[in-house]
Tab-separated table of N, CA and C in Angstrom:
chain	number	residue	atom	x	y	z
A	1	MET	N	5.345	-20.777	-9.398
A	1	MET	CA	5.811	-21.988	-8.742
A	1	MET	C	4.642	-22.957	-8.623
A	2	GLU	N	4.923	-24.208	-8.838
A	2	GLU	CA	3.903	-25.231	-8.750
A	2	GLU	C	4.183	-26.101	-7.536
A	3	LYS	N	3.141	-26.423	-6.785
A	3	LYS	CA	3.312	-27.253	-5.595
A	3	LYS	C	2.274	-28.365	-5.618
A	4	ALA	N	2.723	-29.567	-5.378
A	4	ALA	CA	1.843	-30.740	-5.299
A	4	ALA	C	0.939	-30.857	-6.530
A	5	GLY	N	1.487	-30.539	-7.711
A	5	GLY	CA	0.708	-30.677	-8.929
A	5	GLY	C	-0.295	-29.575	-9.179
A	6	LYS	N	-0.333	-28.575	-8.321
A	6	LYS	CA	-1.275	-27.468	-8.485
A	6	LYS	C	-0.537	-26.272	-9.057
A	7	PRO	N	-1.103	-25.616	-10.061
A	7	PRO	CA	-0.436	-24.456	-10.634
A	7	PRO	C	-0.431	-23.285	-9.653
A	8	ALA	N	0.568	-22.448	-9.784
A	8	ALA	CA	0.652	-21.252	-8.949
A	8	ALA	C	-0.488	-20.307	-9.319
A	9	VAL	N	-0.988	-19.595	-8.333
A	9	VAL	CA	-2.078	-18.637	-8.544
A	9	VAL	C	-1.589	-17.273	-8.089
A	10	SER	N	-1.667	-16.309	-8.962
A	10	SER	CA	-1.248	-14.950	-8.621
A	10	SER	C	-2.312	-14.258	-7.793
A	11	PRO	N	-1.880	-13.424	-6.833
A	11	PRO	CA	-2.860	-12.678	-6.043
A	11	PRO	C	-3.502	-11.583	-6.891
A	12	SER	N	-4.818	-11.542	-6.866
A	12	SER	CA	-5.569	-10.493	-7.547
A	12	SER	C	-6.955	-10.434	-6.925
A	13	VAL	N	-7.681	-9.391	-7.216
A	13	VAL	CA	-9.053	-9.282	-6.706
A	13	VAL	C	-9.867	-10.482	-7.184
A	14	ASP	N	-9.725	-10.852	-8.453
A	14	ASP	CA	-10.505	-11.963	-9.000
A	14	ASP	C	-10.156	-13.304	-8.356
A	15	THR	N	-8.842	-13.585	-8.146
A	15	THR	CA	-8.476	-14.878	-7.574
A	15	THR	C	-8.827	-14.962	-6.087
A	16	VAL	N	-8.851	-13.838	-5.401
A	16	VAL	CA	-9.309	-13.842	-4.009
A	16	VAL	C	-10.811	-14.091	-3.976
A	17	LYS	N	-11.566	-13.386	-4.843
A	17	LYS	CA	-13.025	-13.535	-4.850
A	17	LYS	C	-13.469	-14.933	-5.262
A	18	ASN	N	-12.751	-15.575	-6.202
A	18	ASN	CA	-13.211	-16.893	-6.648
A	18	ASN	C	-12.670	-18.037	-5.793
A	19	GLY	N	-11.850	-17.710	-4.788
A	19	GLY	CA	-11.389	-18.722	-3.838
A	19	GLY	C	-10.160	-19.488	-4.268
A	20	SER	N	-9.564	-19.167	-5.432
A	20	SER	CA	-8.400	-19.923	-5.887
A	20	SER	C	-7.094	-19.434	-5.269
A	21	TYR	N	-7.062	-18.215	-4.728
A	21	TYR	CA	-5.856	-17.699	-4.079
A	21	TYR	C	-5.989	-17.913	-2.576
A	22	GLN	N	-5.426	-18.989	-2.092
A	22	GLN	CA	-5.473	-19.331	-0.676
A	22	GLN	C	-4.165	-19.999	-0.313
A	23	PRO	N	-3.747	-20.073	0.884
A	23	PRO	CA	-4.410	-19.696	2.120
A	23	PRO	C	-4.090	-18.284	2.580
A	24	LEU	N	-3.466	-17.498	1.726
A	24	LEU	CA	-3.085	-16.157	2.161
A	24	LEU	C	-4.220	-15.156	2.072
A	25	SER	N	-5.406	-15.616	1.793
A	25	SER	CA	-6.585	-14.759	1.810
A	25	SER	C	-7.691	-15.538	2.510
A	26	ARG	N	-8.571	-14.811	3.141
A	26	ARG	CA	-9.713	-15.466	3.789
A	26	ARG	C	-10.804	-14.430	3.971
A	27	PRO	N	-12.044	-14.858	3.913
A	27	PRO	CA	-13.138	-13.918	4.152
A	27	PRO	C	-13.232	-13.587	5.640
A	28	ILE	N	-13.717	-12.414	5.919
A	28	ILE	CA	-13.947	-12.010	7.309
A	28	ILE	C	-15.449	-12.022	7.534
A	29	PHE	N	-15.884	-12.868	8.431
A	29	PHE	CA	-17.296	-12.989	8.758
A	29	PHE	C	-17.547	-12.451	10.157
A	30	ILE	N	-18.772	-12.060	10.398
A	30	ILE	CA	-19.202	-11.786	11.767
A	30	ILE	C	-20.240	-12.844	12.117
A	31	TYR	N	-20.260	-13.226	13.361
A	31	TYR	CA	-21.211	-14.220	13.834
A	31	TYR	C	-22.041	-13.584	14.930
A	32	VAL	N	-23.356	-13.695	14.803
A	32	VAL	CA	-24.281	-13.086	15.754
A	32	VAL	C	-24.886	-14.184	16.619
A	33	ASN	N	-24.853	-13.986	17.914
A	33	ASN	CA	-25.466	-14.915	18.850
A	33	ASN	C	-26.953	-15.022	18.547
A	34	ALA	N	-27.468	-16.248	18.466
A	34	ALA	CA	-28.881	-16.465	18.127
A	34	ALA	C	-29.819	-15.753	19.095
A	35	LYS	N	-29.414	-15.613	20.355
A	35	LYS	CA	-30.260	-14.934	21.344
A	35	LYS	C	-30.290	-13.428	21.122
A	36	SER	N	-29.312	-12.904	20.389
A	36	SER	CA	-29.217	-11.458	20.190
A	36	SER	C	-29.794	-10.984	18.860
A	37	VAL	N	-30.115	-11.904	17.987
A	37	VAL	CA	-30.505	-11.542	16.627
A	37	VAL	C	-31.765	-10.666	16.565
A	38	ASP	N	-32.639	-10.757	17.545
A	38	ASP	CA	-33.863	-9.958	17.540
A	38	ASP	C	-33.711	-8.595	18.199
A	39	LYS	N	-32.560	-8.315	18.762
A	39	LYS	CA	-32.337	-7.009	19.382
A	39	LYS	C	-32.212	-5.946	18.293
A	40	PRO	N	-32.939	-4.839	18.420
A	40	PRO	CA	-32.900	-3.802	17.378
A	40	PRO	C	-31.492	-3.278	17.113
A	41	GLU	N	-30.690	-3.116	18.160
A	41	GLU	CA	-29.346	-2.573	17.961
A	41	GLU	C	-28.444	-3.560	17.214
A	42	VAL	N	-28.671	-4.859	17.407
A	42	VAL	CA	-27.902	-5.866	16.688
A	42	VAL	C	-28.311	-5.878	15.219
A	43	LYS	N	-29.609	-5.861	14.977
A	43	LYS	CA	-30.104	-5.818	13.595
A	43	LYS	C	-29.582	-4.578	12.878
A	44	GLU	N	-29.614	-3.440	13.540
A	44	GLU	CA	-29.131	-2.201	12.933
A	44	GLU	C	-27.638	-2.297	12.604
A	45	PHE	N	-26.859	-2.868	13.527
A	45	PHE	CA	-25.427	-3.019	13.276
A	45	PHE	C	-25.169	-3.934	12.087
A	46	VAL	N	-25.818	-5.103	12.051
A	46	VAL	CA	-25.591	-6.060	10.965
A	46	VAL	C	-26.029	-5.455	9.628
A	47	ASP	N	-27.168	-4.775	9.617
A	47	ASP	CA	-27.613	-4.122	8.384
A	47	ASP	C	-26.582	-3.090	7.918
A	48	PHE	N	-26.083	-2.276	8.850
A	48	PHE	CA	-25.063	-1.284	8.503
A	48	PHE	C	-23.812	-1.976	7.964
A	49	TYR	N	-23.364	-2.982	8.674
A	49	TYR	CA	-22.150	-3.717	8.296
A	49	TYR	C	-22.263	-4.270	6.880
A	50	LEU	N	-23.359	-4.965	6.588
A	50	LEU	CA	-23.512	-5.591	5.278
A	50	LEU	C	-23.758	-4.582	4.166
A	51	ASN	N	-24.426	-3.479	4.479
A	51	ASN	CA	-24.679	-2.447	3.462
A	51	ASN	C	-23.446	-1.605	3.171
A	52	GLN	N	-22.603	-1.374	4.170
A	52	GLN	CA	-21.440	-0.507	4.010
A	52	GLN	C	-20.143	-1.258	3.719
A	53	ALA	N	-20.132	-2.560	3.930
A	53	ALA	CA	-18.896	-3.333	3.792
A	53	ALA	C	-18.206	-3.175	2.435
A	54	PRO	N	-18.929	-3.209	1.313
A	54	PRO	CA	-18.208	-3.079	0.037
A	54	PRO	C	-17.402	-1.782	-0.053
A	55	LYS	N	-17.955	-0.702	0.402
A	55	LYS	CA	-17.266	0.579	0.355
A	55	LYS	C	-16.142	0.642	1.389
A	56	LEU	N	-16.424	0.170	2.594
A	56	LEU	CA	-15.436	0.259	3.671
A	56	LEU	C	-14.251	-0.681	3.467
A	57	THR	N	-14.469	-1.845	2.865
A	57	THR	CA	-13.353	-2.759	2.632
A	57	THR	C	-12.338	-2.145	1.676
A	58	LYS	N	-12.822	-1.440	0.675
A	58	LYS	CA	-11.908	-0.769	-0.256
A	58	LYS	C	-11.123	0.326	0.458
A	59	ALA	N	-11.767	1.014	1.385
A	59	ALA	CA	-11.105	2.107	2.111
A	59	ALA	C	-9.942	1.605	2.964
A	60	VAL	N	-10.033	0.373	3.461
A	60	VAL	CA	-8.958	-0.189	4.290
A	60	VAL	C	-8.073	-1.156	3.504
A	61	LYS	N	-8.241	-1.140	2.182
A	61	LYS	CA	-7.418	-1.942	1.260
A	61	LYS	C	-7.662	-3.448	1.375
A	62	TYR	N	-8.882	-3.838	1.757
A	62	TYR	CA	-9.276	-5.234	1.709
A	62	TYR	C	-9.968	-5.466	0.372
A	63	VAL	N	-10.223	-6.706	0.038
A	63	VAL	CA	-10.952	-7.041	-1.178
A	63	VAL	C	-12.410	-7.262	-0.789
A	64	PRO	N	-13.326	-6.510	-1.379
A	64	PRO	CA	-14.739	-6.727	-1.033
A	64	PRO	C	-15.225	-8.064	-1.583
A	65	LEU	N	-16.224	-8.612	-0.939
A	65	LEU	CA	-16.844	-9.833	-1.430
A	65	LEU	C	-17.656	-9.512	-2.679
A	66	PRO	N	-17.976	-10.521	-3.476
A	66	PRO	CA	-18.870	-10.294	-4.614
A	66	PRO	C	-20.246	-9.835	-4.114
A	67	ASP	N	-20.951	-9.069	-4.915
A	67	ASP	CA	-22.275	-8.564	-4.517
A	67	ASP	C	-23.213	-9.691	-4.093
A	68	LYS	N	-23.142	-10.821	-4.794
A	68	LYS	CA	-24.011	-11.962	-4.460
A	68	LYS	C	-23.744	-12.458	-3.040
A	69	ALA	N	-22.490	-12.392	-2.601
A	69	ALA	CA	-22.156	-12.846	-1.247
A	69	ALA	C	-22.819	-11.956	-0.202
A	70	TYR	N	-22.820	-10.644	-0.426
A	70	TYR	CA	-23.483	-9.743	0.521
A	70	TYR	C	-24.992	-10.005	0.527
A	71	ALA	N	-25.567	-10.255	-0.637
A	71	ALA	CA	-27.002	-10.558	-0.716
A	71	ALA	C	-27.315	-11.852	0.038
A	72	LEU	N	-26.469	-12.862	-0.117
A	72	LEU	CA	-26.673	-14.123	0.616
A	72	LEU	C	-26.527	-13.924	2.117
A	73	ALA	N	-25.549	-13.131	2.533
A	73	ALA	CA	-25.359	-12.866	3.963
A	73	ALA	C	-26.582	-12.157	4.533
A	74	LYS	N	-27.121	-11.181	3.795
A	74	LYS	CA	-28.329	-10.481	4.256
A	74	LYS	C	-29.501	-11.449	4.371
A	75	SER	N	-29.644	-12.320	3.387
A	75	SER	CA	-30.722	-13.307	3.407
A	75	SER	C	-30.550	-14.281	4.568
A	76	ASN	N	-29.336	-14.754	4.804
A	76	ASN	CA	-29.080	-15.665	5.929
A	76	ASN	C	-29.420	-15.006	7.255
A	77	PHE	N	-29.054	-13.741	7.398
A	77	PHE	CA	-29.347	-13.028	8.645
A	77	PHE	C	-30.859	-12.867	8.816
A	78	ALA	N	-31.555	-12.492	7.753
A	78	ALA	CA	-33.011	-12.321	7.820
A	78	ALA	C	-33.707	-13.632	8.187
A	79	LYS	N	-33.144	-14.759	7.728
A	79	LYS	CA	-33.716	-16.079	8.026
A	79	LYS	C	-33.240	-16.630	9.371
A	80	LYS	N	-32.362	-15.870	10.035
A	80	LYS	CA	-31.789	-16.272	11.328
A	80	LYS	C	-31.012	-17.585	11.225
A	81	LYS	N	-30.328	-17.745	10.098
A	81	LYS	CA	-29.494	-18.931	9.887
A	81	LYS	C	-28.293	-18.845	10.820
A	82	THR	N	-27.985	-19.948	11.480
A	82	THR	CA	-26.857	-19.968	12.412
A	82	THR	C	-25.801	-20.959	11.953
A	83	GLY	N	-24.631	-20.850	12.527
A	83	GLY	CA	-23.543	-21.765	12.239
A	83	GLY	C	-22.610	-21.221	11.180
A	84	THR	N	-21.679	-22.057	10.758
A	84	THR	CA	-20.672	-21.686	9.781
A	84	THR	C	-20.657	-22.678	8.629
A	85	GLY	N	-20.276	-22.210	7.450
A	85	GLY	CA	-20.152	-23.079	6.287
A	85	GLY	C	-18.801	-23.755	6.194
A	86	PHE	N	-17.885	-23.370	7.077
A	86	PHE	CA	-16.557	-23.981	7.083
A	86	PHE	C	-16.635	-25.349	7.744
A	87	GLY	N	-15.871	-26.279	7.220
A	87	GLY	CA	-15.863	-27.620	7.779
A	87	GLY	C	-14.636	-27.912	8.614
A	88	GLY	N	-13.819	-26.897	8.886
A	88	GLY	CA	-12.635	-27.100	9.703
A	88	GLY	C	-11.380	-27.399	8.902
A	89	GLU	N	-11.503	-27.577	7.601
A	89	GLU	CA	-10.366	-27.846	6.730
A	89	GLU	C	-10.320	-26.787	5.636
A	90	PRO	N	-9.123	-26.320	5.270
A	90	PRO	CA	-9.017	-25.360	4.171
A	90	PRO	C	-9.507	-25.982	2.865
A	91	GLU	N	-10.259	-25.245	2.100
A	91	GLU	CA	-10.776	-25.734	0.833
A	91	GLU	C	-10.440	-24.718	-0.256
A	92	VAL	N	-9.432	-24.995	-1.033
A	92	VAL	CA	-9.035	-24.105	-2.115
A	92	VAL	C	-10.071	-24.190	-3.222
A	93	GLY	N	-10.464	-23.038	-3.732
A	93	GLY	CA	-11.405	-22.988	-4.844
A	93	GLY	C	-12.859	-22.891	-4.428
A	94	VAL	N	-13.136	-22.847	-3.137
A	94	VAL	CA	-14.515	-22.693	-2.664
A	94	VAL	C	-14.800	-21.205	-2.547
A	95	SER	N	-15.855	-20.768	-3.202
A	95	SER	CA	-16.191	-19.348	-3.164
A	95	SER	C	-16.953	-19.011	-1.885
A	96	VAL	N	-16.954	-17.747	-1.549
A	96	VAL	CA	-17.701	-17.285	-0.384
A	96	VAL	C	-19.185	-17.576	-0.570
A	97	GLU	N	-19.671	-17.422	-1.799
A	97	GLU	CA	-21.077	-17.710	-2.069
A	97	GLU	C	-21.409	-19.165	-1.731
A	98	GLU	N	-20.497	-20.092	-2.084
A	98	GLU	CA	-20.722	-21.503	-1.765
A	98	GLU	C	-20.767	-21.718	-0.252
A	99	LEU	N	-19.871	-21.066	0.472
A	99	LEU	CA	-19.862	-21.187	1.931
A	99	LEU	C	-21.172	-20.678	2.536
A	100	LEU	N	-21.649	-19.547	2.032
A	100	LEU	CA	-22.863	-18.943	2.584
A	100	LEU	C	-24.119	-19.749	2.265
A	101	GLN	N	-24.044	-20.584	1.240
A	101	GLN	CA	-25.198	-21.405	0.882
A	101	GLN	C	-25.219	-22.750	1.612
A	102	ARG	N	-24.132	-23.097	2.255
A	102	ARG	CA	-24.087	-24.372	2.978
A	102	ARG	C	-24.928	-24.311	4.243
A	103	GLU	N	-25.324	-25.482	4.674
A	103	GLU	CA	-26.008	-25.593	5.973
A	103	GLU	C	-24.994	-25.249	7.049
A	104	GLY	N	-25.390	-24.442	8.020
A	104	GLY	CA	-24.477	-24.022	9.069
A	104	GLY	C	-24.100	-25.148	10.013
A	105	LYS	N	-22.809	-25.216	10.330
A	105	LYS	CA	-22.323	-26.177	11.310
A	105	LYS	C	-22.123	-25.449	12.621
A	106	HIS	N	-22.441	-26.078	13.696
A	106	HIS	CA	-22.340	-25.441	15.016
A	106	HIS	C	-21.208	-26.021	15.807
């Protein structure tokens, strides 16, 4: 089915990962309070979460993010980057990697 001149997109791992299958898919992010980022237990949790997420998402039948997205998330956390890459409006075709590379909005 075509809507508003846009071709229909079938749900698949690839179309979810590349951002073209929306709005019925969305990434799940965690946000860490800037005051808590230096706490050892918070760092340990985030490291565990990002290292285990690809395996655990498959176990619960979610679609894992691309490997580059996990690497960017780890880098953002290490740099203590805060905020979100979302601008408040749905953006079809925007990859998770693009969101993670944006300047964070607060």
